[in-house]
mmCIF file of C-alpha atoms in Angstrom:
data_model
loop_
_atom_site.group_PDB
_atom_site.id
_atom_site.type_symbol
_atom_site.label_atom_id
_atom_site.label_comp_id
_atom_site.label_asym_id
_atom_site.label_seq_id
_atom_site.Cartn_x
_atom_site.Cartn_y
_atom_site.Cartn_z
ATOM 1 C CA MET Q 1377 72.137 105.231 99.998
ATOM 2 C CA LYS Q 1378 75.146 103.928 98.076
ATOM 3 C CA GLN Q 1379 77.752 102.233 100.259
ATOM 4 C CA PRO Q 1380 81.306 103.608 100.057
ATOM 5 C CA GLU Q 1381 83.659 101.522 97.935
ATOM 6 C CA LEU Q 1382 85.886 99.241 99.976
ATOM 7 C CA ILE Q 1383 89.624 99.640 99.485
ATOM 8 C CA ALA Q 1384 91.216 96.220 99.419
ATOM 9 C CA ARG Q 1385 93.727 95.396 102.124
ATOM 10 C CA GLN Q 1386 95.201 92.578 100.130
ATOM 11 C CA ARG Q 1387 97.554 91.142 102.710
ATOM 12 C CA TYR Q 1388 94.751 90.531 105.189
ATOM 13 C CA LEU Q 1389 92.367 89.354 102.478
ATOM 14 C CA ASP Q 1390 94.906 86.759 101.348
ATOM 15 C CA ARG Q 1391 95.399 85.590 104.935
ATOM 16 C CA ALA Q 1392 91.653 85.298 105.535
ATOM 17 C CA LEU Q 1393 91.186 83.254 102.363
ATOM 18 C CA LEU Q 1394 94.170 81.003 102.991
ATOM 19 C CA PHE Q 1395 92.032 78.382 104.769
ATOM 20 C CA ARG Q 1396 88.868 78.959 102.761
ATOM 21 C CA ASP Q 1397 86.454 76.028 102.436
ATOM 22 C CA THR Q 1398 87.972 74.105 105.321
ATOM 23 C CA ASP Q 1399 86.314 73.379 108.662
ATOM 24 C CA LEU Q 1400 88.755 75.767 110.326
ATOM 25 C CA ILE Q 1401 86.957 78.835 111.650
ATOM 26 C CA LYS Q 1402 88.633 82.038 110.501
ATOM 27 C CA VAL Q 1403 88.849 84.462 113.453
ATOM 28 C CA ILE Q 1404 89.786 88.067 112.594
ATOM 29 C CA THR Q 1405 91.049 89.938 115.646
ATOM 30 C CA GLY Q 1406 92.208 93.482 116.277
ATOM 31 C CA VAL Q 1407 91.419 96.756 117.964
ATOM 32 C CA ARG Q 1408 87.954 98.192 117.441
ATOM 33 C CA ARG Q 1409 87.501 100.035 114.098
ATOM 34 C CA CYS Q 1410 90.712 98.760 112.505
ATOM 35 C CA GLY Q 1411 88.737 97.323 109.571
ATOM 36 C CA LYS Q 1412 87.646 93.827 110.604
ATOM 37 C CA SER Q 1413 84.039 94.200 109.404
ATOM 38 C CA SER Q 1414 85.245 95.617 106.090
ATOM 39 C CA LEU Q 1415 87.528 92.613 105.712
ATOM 40 C CA LEU Q 1416 84.550 90.289 106.231
ATOM 41 C CA ALA Q 1417 82.732 92.196 103.483
ATOM 42 C CA MET Q 1418 85.750 91.847 101.173
ATOM 43 C CA VAL Q 1419 85.919 88.103 101.808
ATOM 44 C CA ARG Q 1420 82.213 87.797 101.040
ATOM 45 C CA ASP Q 1421 82.502 89.927 97.883
ATOM 46 C CA THR Q 1422 85.468 87.881 96.663
ATOM 47 C CA ILE Q 1423 83.694 84.537 97.028
ATOM 48 C CA GLU Q 1424 80.323 85.847 95.894
ATOM 49 C CA SER Q 1425 81.857 87.265 92.695
ATOM 50 C CA GLU Q 1426 82.569 83.702 91.523
ATOM 51 C CA GLY Q 1427 78.875 83.426 90.687
ATOM 52 C CA ASP Q 1428 78.053 80.001 92.105
ATOM 53 C CA GLU Q 1429 74.270 80.225 92.528
ATOM 54 C CA LYS Q 1430 74.135 77.151 94.766
ATOM 55 C CA ARG Q 1431 75.954 78.969 97.559
ATOM 56 C CA SER Q 1432 74.352 81.042 100.293
ATOM 57 C CA PHE Q 1433 75.919 83.984 102.129
ATOM 58 C CA VAL Q 1434 74.719 84.997 105.587
ATOM 59 C CA SER Q 1435 76.123 87.967 107.538
ATOM 60 C CA LEU Q 1436 75.237 89.024 111.074
ATOM 61 C CA ASN Q 1437 76.589 91.835 113.226
ATOM 62 C CA LEU Q 1438 75.700 91.155 116.849
ATOM 63 C CA GLU Q 1439 76.430 94.769 117.811
ATOM 64 C CA SER Q 1440 73.806 96.128 115.440
ATOM 65 C CA GLY Q 1441 70.782 97.684 117.102
ATOM 66 C CA SER Q 1442 68.544 95.720 114.761
ATOM 67 C CA CYS Q 1443 69.902 92.378 115.952
ATOM 68 C CA GLN Q 1444 67.401 90.694 118.288
ATOM 69 C CA ILE Q 1445 69.438 87.546 118.977
ATOM 70 C CA SER Q 1446 70.287 87.042 122.641
ATOM 71 C CA THR Q 1447 70.975 83.338 123.188
ATOM 72 C CA GLN Q 1448 73.234 80.680 121.722
ATOM 73 C CA ARG Q 1449 70.184 78.703 120.526
ATOM 74 C CA GLU Q 1450 68.797 81.736 118.674
ATOM 75 C CA LEU Q 1451 72.222 82.269 117.118
ATOM 76 C CA TYR Q 1452 72.364 78.674 115.900
ATOM 77 C CA ASN Q 1453 68.814 78.791 114.567
ATOM 78 C CA TYR Q 1454 69.385 82.075 112.727
ATOM 79 C CA PHE Q 1455 72.032 80.510 110.513
ATOM 80 C CA ARG Q 1456 70.326 77.097 110.306
ATOM 81 C CA ASP Q 1457 67.239 78.741 108.828
ATOM 82 C CA ARG Q 1458 69.316 80.427 106.108
ATOM 83 C CA LEU Q 1459 71.417 77.507 104.916
ATOM 84 C CA SER Q 1460 71.777 76.813 101.213
ATOM 85 C CA PRO Q 1461 69.614 73.825 100.228
ATOM 86 C CA GLU Q 1462 72.089 72.773 97.516
ATOM 87 C CA GLY Q 1463 75.593 74.040 98.274
ATOM 88 C CA LYS Q 1464 77.920 75.540 100.858
ATOM 89 C CA THR Q 1465 76.831 78.387 103.132
ATOM 90 C CA TYR Q 1466 79.313 81.133 103.978
ATOM 91 C CA ILE Q 1467 78.795 82.532 107.469
ATOM 92 C CA PHE Q 1468 80.099 85.973 108.498
ATOM 93 C CA LEU Q 1469 79.655 86.821 112.174
ATOM 94 C CA ASP Q 1470 80.704 90.138 113.748
ATOM 95 C CA GLU Q 1471 81.540 90.428 117.460
ATOM 96 C CA PRO Q 1472 79.770 87.304 118.795
ATOM 97 C CA GLN Q 1473 81.153 87.568 122.333
ATOM 98 C CA ARG Q 1474 78.145 89.431 123.707
ATOM 99 C CA ILE Q 1475 76.120 86.192 123.406
ATOM 100 C CA GLU Q 1476 76.753 83.895 126.348
ATOM 101 C CA GLY Q 1477 77.749 80.474 125.058
ATOM 102 C CA TRP Q 1478 78.330 81.686 121.498
ATOM 103 C CA GLN Q 1479 81.302 79.289 121.282
ATOM 104 C CA ILE Q 1480 78.944 76.317 121.631
ATOM 105 C CA ALA Q 1481 76.695 77.629 118.850
ATOM 106 C CA VAL Q 1482 79.588 78.313 116.465
ATOM 107 C CA ASN Q 1483 81.153 74.918 117.080
ATOM 108 C CA ALA Q 1484 77.783 73.247 116.497
ATOM 109 C CA MET Q 1485 77.431 75.109 113.200
ATOM 110 C CA ARG Q 1486 80.895 73.948 112.172
ATOM 111 C CA VAL Q 1487 79.945 70.336 112.889
ATOM 112 C CA ASP Q 1488 76.322 70.303 111.678
ATOM 113 C CA PHE Q 1489 76.343 72.560 108.600
ATOM 114 C CA ASP Q 1490 78.080 72.483 105.217
ATOM 115 C CA CYS Q 1491 79.554 75.902 105.873
ATOM 116 C CA ASP Q 1492 82.632 78.104 105.943
ATOM 117 C CA ILE Q 1493 82.754 80.375 109.014
ATOM 118 C CA TYR Q 1494 84.420 83.778 109.412
ATOM 119 C CA LEU Q 1495 84.063 85.866 112.563
ATOM 120 C CA THR Q 1496 85.574 88.946 114.197
ATOM 121 C CA GLY Q 1497 86.447 89.998 117.724
ATOM 122 C CA SER Q 1498 87.780 93.152 119.376
ATOM 123 C CA ASN Q 1499 89.138 91.470 122.464
ATOM 124 C CA ALA Q 1500 91.590 88.630 123.047
ATOM 125 C CA PHE Q 1501 88.973 87.173 125.410
ATOM 126 C CA LEU Q 1502 87.465 85.837 122.186
ATOM 127 C CA LEU Q 1503 90.418 83.456 121.932
ATOM 128 C CA SER Q 1504 90.481 82.539 125.581
ATOM 129 C CA SER Q 1505 90.774 79.013 126.884
ATOM 130 C CA GLU Q 1506 86.978 78.739 126.655
ATOM 131 C CA LEU Q 1507 87.032 79.133 122.885
ATOM 132 C CA SER Q 1508 89.961 76.748 122.557
ATOM 133 C CA THR Q 1509 88.087 74.184 124.621
ATOM 134 C CA TYR Q 1510 84.924 74.280 122.538
ATOM 135 C CA LEU Q 1511 86.640 74.455 119.167
ATOM 136 C CA SER Q 1512 89.484 72.052 119.993
ATOM 137 C CA GLY Q 1513 91.978 74.034 117.950
ATOM 138 C CA ARG Q 1514 89.654 74.222 114.952
ATOM 139 C CA TYR Q 1515 90.331 77.867 114.180
ATOM 140 C CA VAL Q 1516 92.988 80.100 112.663
ATOM 141 C CA GLU Q 1517 93.566 83.691 113.701
ATOM 142 C CA VAL Q 1518 94.033 86.614 111.311
ATOM 143 C CA LYS Q 1519 95.595 89.402 113.370
ATOM 144 C CA MET Q 1520 94.573 92.795 112.016
ATOM 145 C CA LEU Q 1521 96.098 96.226 112.681
ATOM 146 C CA PRO Q 1522 95.179 99.744 111.621
ATOM 147 C CA LEU Q 1523 96.631 100.779 108.271
ATOM 148 C CA ALA Q 1524 100.319 100.230 107.638
ATOM 149 C CA MET Q 1525 102.105 103.102 105.893
ATOM 150 C CA ARG Q 1526 101.733 101.535 102.427
ATOM 151 C CA GLU Q 1527 98.017 100.984 103.044
ATOM 152 C CA TYR Q 1528 97.685 104.552 104.325
ATOM 153 C CA LEU Q 1529 99.121 105.837 101.057
ATOM 154 C CA ASP Q 1530 96.648 103.656 99.131
ATOM 155 C CA PHE Q 1531 93.768 105.162 101.096
ATOM 156 C CA CYS Q 1532 95.128 108.649 100.304
ATOM 157 C CA GLY Q 1533 95.422 107.787 96.599
ATOM 158 C CA ILE Q 1534 99.203 108.189 96.467
ATOM 159 C CA SER Q 1535 101.828 105.867 95.010
ATOM 160 C CA PHE Q 1536 105.585 106.282 95.213
ATOM 161 C CA GLY Q 1537 107.995 104.705 92.761
ATOM 162 C CA ASN Q 1538 111.724 105.223 92.976
ATOM 163 C CA SER Q 1539 111.211 108.916 93.651
ATOM 164 C CA SER Q 1540 110.637 110.486 97.050
ATOM 165 C CA ALA Q 1541 107.906 112.689 95.554
ATOM 166 C CA ALA Q 1542 104.485 111.756 94.171
ATOM 167 C CA LEU Q 1543 101.318 113.425 92.939
ATOM 168 C CA ALA Q 1544 98.271 113.531 95.176
ATOM 169 C CA PRO Q 1545 94.803 113.118 93.572
ATOM 170 C CA ASN Q 1546 94.380 116.916 93.633
ATOM 171 C CA GLY Q 1547 97.609 117.382 91.655
ATOM 172 C CA GLU Q 1548 99.682 118.546 94.609
ATOM 173 C CA ILE Q 1549 103.258 117.248 94.857
ATOM 174 C CA MET Q 1550 103.732 115.281 98.079
ATOM 175 C CA LEU Q 1551 107.014 114.227 99.652
ATOM 176 C CA PHE Q 1552 107.289 110.841 101.340
ATOM 177 C CA ASP Q 1553 108.920 112.359 104.432
ATOM 178 C CA ASP Q 1554 105.993 114.772 104.859
ATOM 179 C CA LEU Q 1555 103.437 111.995 104.510
ATOM 180 C CA LEU Q 1556 105.322 109.828 106.994
ATOM 181 C CA GLU Q 1557 105.248 112.706 109.472
ATOM 182 C CA ARG Q 1558 101.502 113.018 108.909
ATOM 183 C CA TYR Q 1559 101.106 109.268 109.429
ATOM 184 C CA LEU Q 1560 103.093 109.438 112.681
ATOM 185 C CA LYS Q 1561 100.721 112.179 113.849
ATOM 186 C CA PHE Q 1562 97.328 110.935 112.670
ATOM 187 C CA GLY Q 1563 97.931 107.186 112.587
ATOM 188 C CA GLY Q 1564 96.181 104.670 110.375
ATOM 189 C CA MET Q 1565 92.559 104.256 111.394
ATOM 190 C CA PRO Q 1566 90.853 103.492 108.052
ATOM 191 C CA ALA Q 1567 87.767 105.680 108.559
ATOM 192 C CA ILE Q 1568 89.824 108.880 108.729
ATOM 193 C CA ALA Q 1569 92.791 107.965 106.511
ATOM 194 C CA SER Q 1570 92.651 110.963 104.191
ATOM 195 C CA LEU Q 1571 94.747 113.978 103.270
ATOM 196 C CA SER Q 1572 91.752 116.152 104.161
ATOM 197 C CA THR Q 1573 91.552 114.964 107.786
ATOM 198 C CA THR Q 1574 92.066 117.865 110.174
ATOM 199 C CA GLN Q 1575 93.209 117.721 113.768
ATOM 200 C CA GLU Q 1576 89.687 118.627 114.919
ATOM 201 C CA VAL Q 1577 88.154 115.756 112.938
ATOM 202 C CA HIS Q 1578 90.870 113.409 114.131
ATOM 203 C CA SER Q 1579 90.436 114.385 117.776
ATOM 204 C CA THR Q 1580 86.656 113.883 117.663
ATOM 205 C CA TYR Q 1581 87.024 110.455 116.081
ATOM 206 C CA MET Q 1582 89.754 109.330 118.463
ATOM 207 C CA SER Q 1583 87.708 110.429 121.471
ATOM 208 C CA SER Q 1584 84.838 108.172 120.435
ATOM 209 C CA LEU Q 1585 87.212 105.305 119.620
ATOM 210 C CA TYR Q 1586 88.917 105.559 122.985
ATOM 211 C CA ASP Q 1587 85.603 105.602 124.828
ATOM 212 C CA ALA Q 1588 84.390 102.568 122.867
ATOM 213 C CA VAL Q 1589 87.503 100.512 123.603
ATOM 214 C CA VAL Q 1590 87.809 101.457 127.273
ATOM 215 C CA THR Q 1591 84.097 101.314 128.080
ATOM 216 C CA ARG Q 1592 82.797 98.498 125.864
ATOM 217 C CA ASP Q 1593 85.823 96.308 125.414
ATOM 218 C CA ILE Q 1594 87.308 96.548 128.890
ATOM 219 C CA LEU Q 1595 85.049 97.875 131.635
ATOM 220 C CA ASN Q 1596 81.798 96.419 130.282
ATOM 221 C CA ARG Q 1597 83.411 93.095 129.446
ATOM 222 C CA GLU Q 1598 84.555 92.761 133.041
ATOM 223 C CA ARG Q 1599 81.047 93.554 134.241
ATOM 224 C CA LEU Q 1600 79.316 91.202 131.791
ATOM 225 C CA GLN Q 1601 81.682 88.346 132.550
ATOM 226 C CA GLY Q 1602 81.203 88.798 136.284
ATOM 227 C CA LEU Q 1603 84.842 89.776 136.785
ATOM 228 C CA SER Q 1604 86.164 92.431 139.126
ATOM 229 C CA LYS Q 1605 89.815 93.004 138.249
ATOM 230 C CA VAL Q 1606 89.282 96.123 136.098
ATOM 231 C CA THR Q 1607 86.559 98.376 137.469
ATOM 232 C CA ASP Q 1608 88.105 101.805 138.078
ATOM 233 C CA ALA Q 1609 87.689 103.941 134.954
ATOM 234 C CA LEU Q 1610 89.940 106.725 136.279
ATOM 235 C CA LEU Q 1611 92.780 104.354 137.134
ATOM 236 C CA LEU Q 1612 92.458 102.680 133.737
ATOM 237 C CA SER Q 1613 92.634 106.067 132.032
ATOM 238 C CA ARG Q 1614 95.775 107.023 133.948
ATOM 239 C CA ILE Q 1615 97.470 103.736 133.092
ATOM 240 C CA VAL Q 1616 96.612 104.314 129.418
ATOM 241 C CA ASP Q 1617 98.174 107.780 129.639
ATOM 242 C CA PHE Q 1618 101.284 106.363 131.326
ATOM 243 C CA LEU Q 1619 101.780 103.592 128.765
ATOM 244 C CA SER Q 1620 101.136 105.989 125.899
ATOM 245 C CA ASP Q 1621 103.689 108.439 127.246
ATOM 246 C CA ASN Q 1622 106.247 105.662 127.700
ATOM 247 C CA VAL Q 1623 106.047 103.695 124.450
ATOM 248 C CA GLY Q 1624 109.386 102.032 123.828
ATOM 249 C CA ASN Q 1625 110.537 102.268 127.447
ATOM 250 C CA GLN Q 1626 111.237 99.257 129.642
ATOM 251 C CA LEU Q 1627 108.430 98.947 132.161
ATOM 252 C CA SER Q 1628 107.657 96.981 135.277
ATOM 253 C CA MET Q 1629 104.345 96.788 137.088
ATOM 254 C CA LYS Q 1630 106.119 98.092 140.191
ATOM 255 C CA SER Q 1631 107.484 101.173 138.426
ATOM 256 C CA ILE Q 1632 104.041 101.999 137.026
ATOM 257 C CA ALA Q 1633 102.353 101.485 140.403
ATOM 258 C CA ASP Q 1634 104.985 103.577 142.196
ATOM 259 C CA THR Q 1635 104.687 106.415 139.674
ATOM 260 C CA LEU Q 1636 100.892 106.502 139.864
ATOM 261 C CA THR Q 1637 100.888 106.287 143.657
ATOM 262 C CA SER Q 1638 103.375 109.147 143.962
ATOM 263 C CA ALA Q 1639 101.124 111.214 141.679
ATOM 264 C CA GLY Q 1640 98.137 110.643 143.967
ATOM 265 C CA THR Q 1641 96.528 107.532 142.452
ATOM 266 C CA LYS Q 1642 97.197 104.777 144.947
ATOM 267 C CA THR Q 1643 97.443 101.314 143.433
ATOM 268 C CA THR Q 1644 99.386 98.051 143.629
ATOM 269 C CA ASN Q 1645 101.596 96.005 141.317
ATOM 270 C CA LYS Q 1646 98.926 93.303 141.037
ATOM 271 C CA THR Q 1647 96.218 95.801 140.126
ATOM 272 C CA VAL Q 1648 98.390 97.462 137.498
ATOM 273 C CA ASP Q 1649 99.190 94.074 136.008
ATOM 274 C CA SER Q 1650 95.463 93.291 135.638
ATOM 275 C CA TYR Q 1651 94.796 96.633 133.953
ATOM 276 C CA VAL Q 1652 97.743 96.379 131.561
ATOM 277 C CA THR Q 1653 96.678 92.843 130.636
ATOM 278 C CA ALA Q 1654 93.174 94.152 129.877
ATOM 279 C CA LEU Q 1655 94.660 96.828 127.598
ATOM 280 C CA ASN Q 1656 96.711 94.186 125.785
ATOM 281 C CA ASP Q 1657 93.623 91.982 125.470
ATOM 282 C CA ALA Q 1658 91.731 94.882 123.868
ATOM 283 C CA TYR Q 1659 94.627 95.290 121.392
ATOM 284 C CA LEU Q 1660 95.159 98.879 122.521
ATOM 285 C CA PHE Q 1661 98.779 98.126 123.415
ATOM 286 C CA TYR Q 1662 101.126 95.361 122.315
ATOM 287 C CA ARG Q 1663 103.645 93.795 124.676
ATOM 288 C CA ALA Q 1664 107.163 93.234 123.338
ATOM 289 C CA SER Q 1665 109.105 90.845 125.542
ATOM 290 C CA ARG Q 1666 112.863 91.132 125.948
ATOM 291 C CA PHE Q 1667 115.162 88.448 124.590
ATOM 292 C CA ASP Q 1668 118.528 87.793 126.204
ATOM 293 C CA LEU Q 1669 120.918 87.497 123.264
ATOM 294 C CA HIS Q 1670 123.629 86.013 125.479
ATOM 295 C CA GLY Q 1671 121.504 83.433 127.311
ATOM 296 C CA LYS Q 1672 119.205 82.855 124.287
ATOM 297 C CA GLU Q 1673 115.988 83.050 126.302
ATOM 298 C CA ILE Q 1674 112.933 85.254 126.607
ATOM 299 C CA LEU Q 1675 112.984 87.347 129.774
ATOM 300 C CA ARG Q 1676 109.874 87.750 131.894
ATOM 301 C CA THR Q 1677 110.843 91.138 133.320
ATOM 302 C CA ASN Q 1678 110.644 94.697 132.014
ATOM 303 C CA PRO Q 1679 108.911 94.279 128.646
ATOM 304 C CA LYS Q 1680 108.094 97.229 126.425
ATOM 305 C CA GLN Q 1681 104.625 98.348 125.414
ATOM 306 C CA TYR Q 1682 103.759 99.829 122.001
ATOM 307 C CA ILE Q 1683 100.486 101.551 121.176
ATOM 308 C CA VAL Q 1684 98.338 100.117 118.386
ATOM 309 C CA ASP Q 1685 97.893 103.428 116.562
ATOM 310 C CA LEU Q 1686 100.082 106.515 116.687
ATOM 311 C CA GLY Q 1687 97.103 108.757 116.061
ATOM 312 C CA LEU Q 1688 95.679 107.579 119.376
ATOM 313 C CA ARG Q 1689 98.927 108.482 121.106
ATOM 314 C CA ALA Q 1690 98.894 111.935 119.499
ATOM 315 C CA TYR Q 1691 95.326 112.450 120.704
ATOM 316 C CA LEU Q 1692 96.146 111.330 124.257
ATOM 317 C CA GLY Q 1693 99.270 113.505 124.336
ATOM 318 C CA GLY Q 1694 97.652 116.689 123.035
ATOM 319 C CA TYR Q 1695 99.320 116.447 119.606
ATOM 320 C CA ARG Q 1696 102.722 117.484 120.900
ATOM 321 C CA THR Q 1697 105.543 117.168 118.382
ATOM 322 C CA SER Q 1698 108.275 115.934 120.737
ATOM 323 C CA ASP Q 1699 109.457 112.317 121.100
ATOM 324 C CA MET Q 1700 109.612 111.793 117.332
ATOM 325 C CA GLY Q 1701 112.266 109.104 117.842
ATOM 326 C CA ARG Q 1702 109.979 106.983 120.004
ATOM 327 C CA LEU Q 1703 107.025 107.514 117.658
ATOM 328 C CA PHE Q 1704 109.180 106.300 114.795
ATOM 329 C CA GLU Q 1705 110.284 103.260 116.818
ATOM 330 C CA ASN Q 1706 106.621 102.453 117.544
ATOM 331 C CA ALA Q 1707 105.806 102.725 113.833
ATOM 332 C CA VAL Q 1708 108.664 100.373 112.927
ATOM 333 C CA TYR Q 1709 107.385 97.847 115.487
ATOM 334 C CA LEU Q 1710 103.863 97.947 113.999
ATOM 335 C CA GLN Q 1711 105.246 97.601 110.469
ATOM 336 C CA LEU Q 1712 107.136 94.470 111.472
ATOM 337 C CA LEU Q 1713 103.947 92.983 112.960
ATOM 338 C CA PHE Q 1714 102.078 93.876 109.769
ATOM 339 C CA GLN Q 1715 104.651 91.991 107.708
ATOM 340 C CA GLY Q 1716 104.210 88.913 109.879
ATOM 341 C CA TRP Q 1717 107.381 89.039 111.991
ATOM 342 C CA ARG Q 1718 107.578 87.934 115.611
ATOM 343 C CA VAL Q 1719 109.248 90.817 117.409
ATOM 344 C CA HIS Q 1720 111.275 90.948 120.623
ATOM 345 C CA VAL Q 1721 113.489 93.552 122.240
ATOM 346 C CA GLY Q 1722 117.101 92.410 122.371
ATOM 347 C CA LYS Q 1723 119.121 92.536 125.596
ATOM 348 C CA LEU Q 1724 122.885 92.148 125.306
ATOM 349 C CA TYR Q 1725 124.576 92.540 128.687
ATOM 350 C CA SER Q 1726 124.102 96.237 129.552
ATOM 351 C CA SER Q 1727 123.121 97.343 126.038
ATOM 352 C CA GLU Q 1728 120.015 96.850 123.941
ATOM 353 C CA VAL Q 1729 119.077 96.041 120.355
ATOM 354 C CA ASP Q 1730 115.786 97.735 119.562
ATOM 355 C CA PHE Q 1731 114.216 94.725 117.833
ATOM 356 C CA ILE Q 1732 114.885 91.105 116.987
ATOM 357 C CA ALA Q 1733 112.547 90.184 114.119
ATOM 358 C CA ILE Q 1734 111.957 86.497 113.351
ATOM 359 C CA LYS Q 1735 110.038 84.998 110.437
ATOM 360 C CA ASP Q 1736 110.325 81.712 108.541
ATOM 361 C CA GLY Q 1737 113.716 80.950 110.057
ATOM 362 C CA ARG Q 1738 115.082 84.405 109.203
ATOM 363 C CA VAL Q 1739 116.437 86.538 112.044
ATOM 364 C CA VAL Q 1740 117.113 90.264 111.679
ATOM 365 C CA TYR Q 1741 118.603 92.577 114.305
ATOM 366 C CA ILE Q 1742 117.172 96.081 113.953
ATOM 367 C CA GLN Q 1743 118.152 99.435 115.395
ATOM 368 C CA VAL Q 1744 115.781 102.381 114.923
ATOM 369 C CA THR Q 1745 116.864 106.011 115.013
ATOM 370 C CA ASP Q 1746 115.478 109.388 113.983
ATOM 371 C CA GLU Q 1747 118.826 110.401 112.457
ATOM 372 C CA MET Q 1748 122.544 109.578 112.511
ATOM 373 C CA ILE Q 1749 124.021 112.917 111.549
ATOM 374 C CA SER Q 1750 126.515 113.275 114.402
ATOM 375 C CA GLU Q 1751 129.337 110.791 114.850
ATOM 376 C CA GLY Q 1752 128.270 110.203 118.438
ATOM 377 C CA THR Q 1753 124.738 109.203 117.414
ATOM 378 C CA ARG Q 1754 126.094 106.987 114.659
ATOM 379 C CA GLN Q 1755 128.400 105.106 116.997
ATOM 380 C CA ARG Q 1756 125.691 104.747 119.645
ATOM 381 C CA GLU Q 1757 123.300 103.131 117.162
ATOM 382 C CA LEU Q 1758 125.883 100.893 115.514
ATOM 383 C CA LYS Q 1759 127.680 99.681 118.643
ATOM 384 C CA PRO Q 1760 125.102 97.069 119.815
ATOM 385 C CA LEU Q 1761 124.959 95.568 116.326
ATOM 386 C CA LYS Q 1762 128.749 95.470 115.997
ATOM 387 C CA THR Q 1763 128.923 93.611 119.315
ATOM 388 C CA LEU Q 1764 126.855 90.746 117.899
ATOM 389 C CA ARG Q 1765 129.126 88.090 116.403
ATOM 390 C CA ASP Q 1766 126.638 85.779 114.694
ATOM 391 C CA ALA Q 1767 125.785 85.779 110.988
ATOM 392 C CA HIS Q 1768 122.218 87.121 111.211
ATOM 393 C CA GLU Q 1769 121.260 90.244 109.272
ATOM 394 C CA LYS Q 1770 121.790 93.598 110.938
ATOM 395 C CA ILE Q 1771 120.089 96.821 109.859
ATOM 396 C CA VAL Q 1772 119.530 100.369 111.081
ATOM 397 C CA VAL Q 1773 116.275 102.067 110.047
ATOM 398 C CA VAL Q 1774 116.691 105.863 109.857
ATOM 399 C CA ARG Q 1775 113.893 108.394 109.467
ATOM 400 C CA GLN Q 1776 115.882 111.461 108.412
ATOM 401 C CA GLY Q 1777 118.993 111.932 106.328
ATOM 402 C CA ARG Q 1778 120.872 109.992 103.673
ATOM 403 C CA TYR Q 1779 123.755 107.681 104.503
ATOM 404 C CA GLU Q 1780 125.955 105.052 102.925
ATOM 405 C CA ALA Q 1781 124.062 101.827 102.312
ATOM 406 C CA ASP Q 1782 126.453 99.641 104.319
ATOM 407 C CA ILE Q 1783 128.643 100.348 107.332
ATOM 408 C CA ASP Q 1784 130.861 97.444 108.390
ATOM 409 C CA GLY Q 1785 128.303 94.888 107.183
ATOM 410 C CA ILE Q 1786 125.350 96.718 108.757
ATOM 411 C CA ARG Q 1787 122.745 97.853 106.244
ATOM 412 C CA ILE Q 1788 121.375 101.373 106.578
ATOM 413 C CA VAL Q 1789 117.728 101.465 105.472
ATOM 414 C CA THR Q 1790 115.763 104.645 104.822
ATOM 415 C CA ALA Q 1791 112.250 105.061 106.205
ATOM 416 C CA LYS Q 1792 110.837 105.041 102.662
ATOM 417 C CA ASP Q 1793 112.467 101.721 101.785
ATOM 418 C CA PHE Q 1794 111.464 100.198 105.103
ATOM 419 C CA PHE Q 1795 107.800 101.180 105.086
ATOM 420 C CA LEU Q 1796 107.356 100.476 101.382
ATOM 421 C CA GLU Q 1797 108.975 97.080 101.955
ATOM 422 C CA ASN Q 1798 112.012 97.560 99.731
ATOM 423 C CA TRP Q 1799 114.520 96.396 102.323
#
């Protein structure tokens, strides 16, 4: 059976190849099914296409049913027996964490073989202190997300120029705003990124994804590692629902515990903290810490949580169409991560700046809003930025409507320009 053609995700491919042919292990992390295995295949195809016959390429997926490897020694021997006798061997290893002591085997391969190692993991446990200890900092991480909006359009076969309309492969005229709304509903999981995806197909896929992440990557990991902090599947499910329903809201472990307890699910702050940490470790939610713009320090209290894929939130919430403003804010947060920004929530006395984005010495203050049609909404969104007196860039990203490009030194950026990286 012919394998489906891989659609290049060039930004991640470039990052993965940045440290090619060094002894640094390339570790690709991200939520299950976001495309990590496909990225490994793209890396292999790219290097293999150079046609150096002295090289060997060895791939192994430890989650495959056909994989019989169960110990670190067997893992080491598998690759040792397939080394190139004349040149470098390229090693591609999917989800090694189910093998106890895999870190020892991988580090031994790095030291003993003439090789270049790439591996994936669906849980931050992969990069725990244990891995750091064995590899002594000899790895780089490529953080992978589901499709960004530009990638989603690539998967759908659509390209926008200066116009807000484009032709779909079937000849239908598509508007950017309509496709953004579809993206905010169905999210960016690569396997179902298509204009033909229906809500029924999406729901079935998301159900299996959710079960895989919660069961395999959280509950089973705790059991396999002999841990006992996250064991209650029902409580975990209710915390997922709570976080999903409150994306973009300031949260404390106490407020979550109190809300769940009042609804009949008795729990404690400490327990909630363990469960939320597990969800962050599985890359299902991302924690955005608050930054005090007056005191110039990161605050430990009341961070925000953003979901990794808006299609998952739609599935968990029954595909309701409310809260578009918070969905849009979540999408902006993910886009900033995709572009390589470090992102915090800004606190300025009693007000808030939605995001402080930092990259390569550049700092941008960002407000996010669904629209700014009324004068009241406009002033509410602009006020926190006007309060800031430093020289850093200030922008407002708006989903709907057309506005002047600059208001008192604050740039107004449309959703199309923001997501297609023209800002």
